[in-house]
Coordinates of C-alpha atoms in Angstrom, one line a residue:
X209 CA 4.0 -5.2 1.4
X210 CA 3.2 -2.3 3.8
X211 CA 6.1 -0.2 4.8
X212 CA 7.8 -1.2 8.1
X213 CA 8.7 2.3 8.6
X214 CA 4.7 2.9 8.9
X215 CA 4.6 0.1 11.5
X216 CA 7.3 1.4 13.5
X217 CA 6.0 4.9 13.5
X218 CA 2.4 4.4 14.1
X219 CA 1.7 0.7 15.2
X220 CA -1.4 1.2 17.0
X221 CA -3.0 2.8 13.9
X222 CA -1.9 0.2 11.7
X223 CA -3.3 -2.5 14.0
X224 CA -6.6 -0.6 14.6
X225 CA -7.2 -0.5 10.7
X226 CA -5.8 -4.2 10.0
X227 CA -8.5 -5.0 12.8
X228 CA -11.3 -3.9 10.6
X229 CA -10.3 -6.9 8.1
X230 CA -9.5 -9.2 10.9
X231 CA -8.8 -8.9 14.6
X232 CA -6.1 -11.7 14.6
X233 CA -4.0 -9.3 12.3
X234 CA -3.4 -7.0 15.1
X235 CA -1.2 -9.8 17.0
X236 CA 0.6 -10.1 13.6
X237 CA 1.9 -6.6 14.0
X238 CA 3.2 -7.1 17.5
X239 CA 5.1 -10.2 16.3
X240 CA 6.5 -8.5 13.4
X241 CA 7.7 -5.7 15.7
X242 CA 9.4 -8.2 17.9
X243 CA 11.0 -10.0 14.9
X244 CA 12.0 -6.5 13.5
X245 CA 13.6 -5.3 16.7
X246 CA 15.6 -8.5 17.2
X247 CA 16.7 -8.3 13.4
X248 CA 17.9 -4.5 13.8
X249 CA 20.0 -5.6 16.9
X250 CA 21.7 -8.4 15.0
X251 CA 22.3 -6.0 12.0
X252 CA 23.8 -3.4 14.5
X253 CA 26.0 -6.1 16.4
X254 CA 27.3 -7.3 12.9
X255 CA 28.1 -3.9 11.4
X256 CA 29.9 -2.9 14.8
X257 CA 32.0 -6.0 14.9
X258 CA 32.9 -5.7 11.1
X259 CA 34.2 -2.1 12.0
X260 CA 36.1 -3.3 14.8
X261 CA 37.6 -6.1 12.6
X262 CA 38.7 -3.4 10.0
X263 CA 40.1 -1.2 12.7
X264 CA 42.2 -4.4 14.1
X265 CA 43.4 -5.2 10.5
X266 CA 44.6 -1.9 9.9
X267 CA 46.4 -2.0 13.3
X268 CA 47.8 -5.5 12.9
X269 CA 49.4 -4.1 9.7
X270 CA 51.0 -1.3 11.1
X271 CA 52.5 -3.5 13.9
X272 CA 54.0 -6.0 11.5
X273 CA 55.7 -2.8 9.7
X274 CA 57.1 -1.9 13.2
X275 CA 58.5 -5.4 13.7
X276 CA 55.9 -5.7 16.8
X277 CA 55.1 -9.3 15.9
X278 CA 53.8 -10.6 19.2
X279 CA 51.5 -7.9 19.6
X280 CA 50.2 -8.6 16.0
X281 CA 50.0 -12.1 16.2
X282 CA 47.9 -11.6 19.4
X283 CA 45.4 -9.0 17.6
X284 CA 45.1 -11.5 14.7
X285 CA 43.6 -14.1 17.0
X286 CA 41.2 -11.7 18.2
X287 CA 40.3 -10.8 14.7
X288 CA 40.0 -14.4 13.7
X289 CA 37.5 -14.5 16.7
X290 CA 35.6 -11.8 15.7
X291 CA 35.2 -13.3 12.3
X292 CA 34.1 -16.3 13.7
X293 CA 31.5 -14.4 15.7
X294 CA 30.5 -12.4 12.7
X295 CA 29.6 -15.6 10.7
X296 CA 27.6 -17.0 13.3
X297 CA 25.5 -13.7 13.7
X298 CA 25.4 -13.6 10.0
X299 CA 23.5 -17.0 10.0
X300 CA 21.2 -15.7 12.7
X301 CA 20.5 -12.6 10.8
X302 CA 19.6 -14.6 7.4
X303 CA 17.0 -16.4 9.6
X304 CA 15.8 -13.4 11.0
X305 CA 15.5 -11.6 7.8
X306 CA 13.6 -14.6 6.2
X307 CA 11.3 -14.5 9.2
X308 CA 10.8 -11.0 8.7
X309 CA 10.3 -10.8 5.1
X310 CA 7.5 -13.8 5.1
X311 CA 5.9 -12.3 8.1
X312 CA 5.6 -8.6 6.2
X313 CA 4.4 -10.4 3.1
X314 CA 1.6 -12.3 5.0
X315 CA 0.2 -9.0 5.9
X316 CA -2.5 -7.5 3.8
X317 CA -2.8 -3.7 2.8
X318 CA -4.6 -1.4 5.1
X319 CA -7.9 -0.7 4.4
X320 CA -8.8 2.9 3.5
X321 CA -10.8 4.6 6.5
X322 CA -13.6 5.2 4.3
X323 CA -14.1 1.5 3.6
X324 CA -17.2 -0.2 5.3
X325 CA -16.5 -2.5 8.1
X326 CA -17.7 -5.8 7.6
X327 CA -17.1 -9.5 7.9
X328 CA -17.7 -10.8 4.3
X329 CA -19.4 -9.8 1.1
X330 CA -23.1 -9.7 2.9
X331 CA -21.9 -6.6 4.4
X332 CA -20.8 -4.8 1.0
X333 CA -22.4 -1.5 0.0
X334 CA -24.5 -0.9 -3.2
X335 CA -23.4 2.6 -4.4
X336 CA -25.6 2.8 -7.5
X337 CA -27.6 1.1 -10.2
X338 CA -27.4 1.6 -14.0
X339 CA -29.9 0.6 -16.5
X340 CA -33.2 -1.3 -16.4
X341 CA -33.4 -4.8 -14.9
X342 CA -35.1 -6.5 -18.0
X343 CA -36.9 -9.6 -16.8
X344 CA -36.7 -12.6 -19.0
X345 CA -39.4 -15.2 -19.4
X346 CA -37.8 -18.8 -18.9
X347 CA -34.3 -17.7 -19.4
X348 CA -32.0 -20.1 -20.9
X349 CA -28.6 -20.8 -19.2
X350 CA -25.6 -19.7 -21.2
X351 CA -24.3 -23.5 -21.4
X352 CA -27.4 -24.4 -23.0
X353 CA -27.8 -21.4 -25.3
X354 CA -24.1 -21.5 -26.3
X355 CA -24.4 -25.2 -27.1
X356 CA -27.7 -24.7 -29.1
X357 CA -26.2 -21.3 -31.1
X358 CA -22.9 -23.6 -31.8
X359 CA -20.9 -21.1 -30.1
X360 CA -19.4 -22.7 -27.1
X361 CA -18.1 -26.3 -27.0
X362 CA -17.4 -27.7 -23.5
X363 CA -17.2 -31.4 -24.7
X364 CA -14.3 -31.0 -26.9
X365 CA -12.5 -28.7 -24.3
X366 CA -12.6 -31.1 -21.5
X367 CA -11.3 -33.7 -24.0
X368 CA -8.4 -31.3 -24.7
X369 CA -7.7 -29.9 -21.4
X370 CA -10.1 -31.3 -18.6
X371 CA -13.0 -29.6 -16.9
X372 CA -13.1 -25.5 -16.4
X373 CA -12.1 -25.0 -19.8
X374 CA -14.1 -24.0 -23.2
X375 CA -13.9 -23.7 -26.7
X376 CA -15.6 -20.6 -28.3
X377 CA -16.4 -21.3 -32.0
X378 CA -17.8 -19.6 -34.9
X379 CA -19.8 -16.5 -33.9
X380 CA -18.7 -17.2 -30.2
X381 CA -15.2 -16.7 -31.1
X382 CA -15.8 -13.7 -33.3
X383 CA -17.8 -12.1 -30.3
X384 CA -15.0 -12.7 -27.9
X385 CA -12.6 -11.2 -30.5
X386 CA -14.8 -8.2 -31.1
X387 CA -15.4 -7.5 -27.3
X388 CA -11.7 -7.4 -26.8
X389 CA -11.0 -5.1 -29.5
X390 CA -14.0 -2.9 -28.5
X391 CA -12.5 -2.5 -25.0
X392 CA -9.1 -1.7 -26.1
X393 CA -10.1 0.8 -28.4
X394 CA -12.5 2.4 -25.8
X395 CA -9.7 2.6 -23.4
X396 CA -6.9 3.7 -25.6
X397 CA -8.8 6.2 -27.7
X398 CA -11.4 7.7 -25.3
X399 CA -9.4 7.2 -22.0
X400 CA -5.9 7.8 -22.9
X401 CA -4.5 4.3 -21.9
X402 CA -1.2 2.9 -23.6
X403 CA -1.8 -0.5 -25.0
X404 CA 0.7 -2.8 -24.1
X405 CA 1.0 -6.8 -24.8
X406 CA 3.0 -8.2 -22.2
X407 CA 4.5 -11.7 -21.4
X408 CA 1.9 -14.1 -20.2
X409 CA 4.5 -15.8 -18.1
X410 CA 6.3 -14.0 -15.2
X411 CA 8.9 -14.8 -12.6
X412 CA 8.5 -14.9 -8.7
X413 CA 9.9 -11.7 -8.0
X414 CA 7.0 -10.0 -10.4
X415 CA 4.3 -12.2 -8.8
X416 CA 5.5 -11.1 -5.3
X417 CA 5.4 -7.6 -6.3
X418 CA 1.5 -7.3 -6.7
X419 CA 0.9 -9.6 -3.7
X420 CA 0.1 -13.1 -5.5
X421 CA 3.0 -14.6 -3.8
X422 CA 3.5 -16.2 -1.4
X423 CA -0.3 -16.1 -0.2
X424 CA -2.2 -17.3 -3.3
X425 CA 0.4 -19.9 -4.6
X426 CA -2.2 -22.7 -4.6
X427 CA -4.2 -20.7 -7.1
X428 CA -1.4 -20.3 -9.5
X429 CA 0.2 -22.5 -12.2
X430 CA 3.7 -22.8 -12.2
X431 CA 6.0 -24.0 -14.5
X432 CA 8.2 -27.2 -13.8
X433 CA 11.8 -26.6 -13.2
X434 CA 11.6 -23.0 -14.1
X435 CA 10.9 -19.6 -12.2
X436 CA 7.8 -18.8 -14.5
X437 CA 4.3 -18.6 -13.5
X438 CA 1.3 -18.1 -15.9
X439 CA -0.4 -14.8 -15.0
X440 CA -3.7 -14.9 -13.3
X441 CA -4.3 -11.1 -14.5
X442 CA -2.4 -8.8 -16.6
X443 CA -2.2 -6.6 -13.5
X444 CA 0.8 -8.5 -12.6
X445 CA 3.1 -7.7 -15.6
X446 CA 1.4 -4.1 -16.0
X447 CA 2.1 -3.3 -12.6
X448 CA 5.7 -4.5 -12.5
X449 CA 6.7 -2.7 -15.8
X450 CA 8.1 0.0 -13.5
X451 CA 9.6 -2.4 -10.8
X452 CA 12.8 -1.2 -9.2
X453 CA 12.7 2.1 -10.9
X454 CA 12.2 5.5 -9.3
X455 CA 9.5 7.7 -11.4
X456 CA 9.8 11.4 -11.5
X457 CA 6.3 13.0 -10.6
X458 CA 6.2 14.8 -13.8
X459 CA 6.0 11.4 -15.5
X460 CA 2.9 10.6 -14.0
X461 CA 0.0 9.4 -14.4
X462 CA 0.7 6.2 -16.5
X463 CA -2.4 4.5 -18.1
X464 CA -1.8 0.9 -19.2
X465 CA -4.2 -1.4 -20.8
X466 CA -3.7 -5.0 -21.8
X467 CA -5.5 -7.8 -23.2
X468 CA -4.1 -11.2 -22.0
X469 CA -5.5 -14.6 -21.4
X470 CA -5.7 -15.4 -17.6
X471 CA -4.6 -18.6 -15.7
X472 CA -6.2 -19.7 -12.3
X473 CA -6.4 -23.0 -10.8
X474 CA -9.6 -21.9 -8.8
X475 CA -8.3 -24.3 -5.9
X476 CA -10.9 -23.0 -3.5
X477 CA -13.8 -23.1 -5.8
X478 CA -14.7 -26.8 -5.8
X479 CA -18.4 -27.3 -6.0
X480 CA -19.1 -23.7 -7.1
X481 CA -20.2 -22.7 -10.7
X482 CA -19.2 -26.1 -12.1
X483 CA -21.1 -25.4 -15.4
X484 CA -20.5 -22.6 -17.9
X485 CA -18.0 -20.0 -18.2
X486 CA -18.0 -18.4 -14.7
X487 CA -15.0 -19.8 -13.2
X488 CA -12.4 -21.1 -15.8
X489 CA -8.9 -22.1 -15.4
X490 CA -8.5 -19.9 -18.5
X491 CA -10.1 -16.8 -19.6
X492 CA -9.7 -13.7 -21.3
X493 CA -9.6 -10.2 -19.9
X494 CA -8.8 -6.4 -20.8
X495 CA -6.9 -5.2 -17.7
X496 CA -6.8 -1.2 -16.8
X497 CA -3.7 -0.1 -14.7
X498 CA -3.1 3.2 -13.2
X499 CA 0.5 4.3 -11.9
X500 CA -0.3 7.6 -10.1
X501 CA 0.8 9.7 -6.8
X502 CA -0.8 8.5 -3.8
X503 CA -2.5 11.5 -3.0
X504 CA -4.4 11.5 -6.3
X505 CA -5.0 7.7 -6.1
X506 CA -8.5 7.8 -4.8
X507 CA -9.7 10.3 -7.3
X508 CA -8.2 8.1 -9.9
X509 CA -10.1 5.3 -8.5
X510 CA -13.4 6.8 -8.9
X511 CA -12.3 7.8 -12.6
X512 CA -11.1 4.1 -13.0
X513 CA -14.7 2.8 -12.1
X514 CA -16.5 5.2 -14.5
X515 CA -14.1 4.2 -17.3
X516 CA -15.0 0.3 -16.6
X517 CA -18.7 1.5 -16.1
X518 CA -18.5 2.9 -19.6
X519 CA -17.9 -0.6 -21.2
X520 CA -21.3 -1.9 -19.7
X521 CA -23.1 1.1 -20.5
X522 CA -22.2 1.1 -24.2
X523 CA -23.1 -2.6 -24.1
X524 CA -26.6 -1.7 -22.6
X525 CA -26.3 -4.1 -19.6
X526 CA -27.9 -3.5 -16.4
X527 CA -25.3 -3.5 -13.6
X528 CA -24.4 -2.1 -10.0
X529 CA -21.7 -0.6 -8.5
X530 CA -20.7 -2.3 -4.9
X531 CA -18.3 -1.0 -2.5
X532 CA -16.4 -4.0 -0.8
X533 CA -16.2 -4.1 3.0
X534 CA -13.2 -4.8 4.9
X535 CA -13.6 -8.4 5.4
X536 CA -14.2 -8.8 1.4
X537 CA -11.3 -6.7 0.5
X538 CA -8.8 -8.4 -1.8
X539 CA -5.1 -8.8 -0.1
X540 CA -3.3 -5.9 -1.9
X541 CA -6.3 -3.5 -1.9
X542 CA -7.0 -0.5 0.4
X543 CA -10.4 0.0 -1.3
X544 CA -12.4 -1.6 -3.7
X545 CA -15.4 -1.2 -5.8
X546 CA -16.9 -4.3 -8.1
X547 CA -18.9 -3.9 -11.1
X548 CA -21.9 -6.6 -11.0
X549 CA -24.1 -7.3 -14.1
X550 CA -27.6 -8.7 -13.7
X551 CA -27.8 -12.3 -14.9
X552 CA -31.6 -13.4 -15.8
X553 CA -30.9 -16.8 -15.9
X554 CA -29.4 -17.0 -12.6
X555 CA -31.5 -14.3 -11.2
X556 CA -28.6 -12.6 -9.4
X557 CA -25.8 -9.9 -9.8
X558 CA -22.4 -11.2 -10.6
X559 CA -19.1 -9.5 -10.6
X560 CA -17.5 -8.7 -14.0
X561 CA -15.1 -6.2 -13.1
X562 CA -13.3 -5.1 -9.8
X563 CA -11.5 -1.7 -9.5
X564 CA -9.1 -1.3 -6.7
X565 CA -6.7 1.2 -5.1
X566 CA -3.6 -0.9 -4.1

């Protein structure tokens, strides 16, 4: 979540930047400041009452020791009244804290000033192209080609798990495994990433730490009766490795890479990409995460994009780099580049990698 201290210090700047995403977000900042002020008043009043109660309690003990019982009992009644007031205020404060946190968690990251302003993906900006756009006569859709080559089995996957699942088999399984190893080896040996095998299930706090919760709960898979969620991306556990820690600047940067299966309900994609492997509930991904200083983060973002591009260049795939506009930015992102590969059978570019500064 964004820092409340920044919101208090520069509310107009925060509102102006968020308005580039959505003009309605400025109203949320006004609402947040009101709730924050109420919450701080309650905290102050509770602390003052507790301090007064402590002082009176000491005085009561002193009066009892002096044999001044009447005065002590009178003060004791006042202390009990203060305690009742504290209990009442703490209930108000708990509700105010809950409302404050929920509202703060619903506010997305501030877009970097360089991000192009726009409402949706139609306003994204193409930064560059790489490679030759090969024209394929009568291209075969991958779901037909996969079946013909006996490397993709959708029917059996539906039987096992339902729609939006696939079985890779024979050379399809070998190719998937080879691509994973190829990417991990590239990033660890040439780009100096540390390879991690993280848990594929994480708790609510971890999901909240990277912005998946509470906003995207409907797109996630939750384990019933346990505080565990299936990860939608390895970004979640990798980023949270150092949650709650204070790192010395000399320890940075830290580069992590991991292969994991990823699990997404794709709740908002009904009717979109219903065939093939474009929007599966389970898919494989090699993730890259950098933990760096804010001052170097945008330089590191550009480097991250080049490292992801290297994969596509070595595979000889024609692609373009697209800078996302404010209306298409992910919730946690301040700036994002997408790598989009040309798909001849669809006659369009499709995202295969998304590189963000969060």
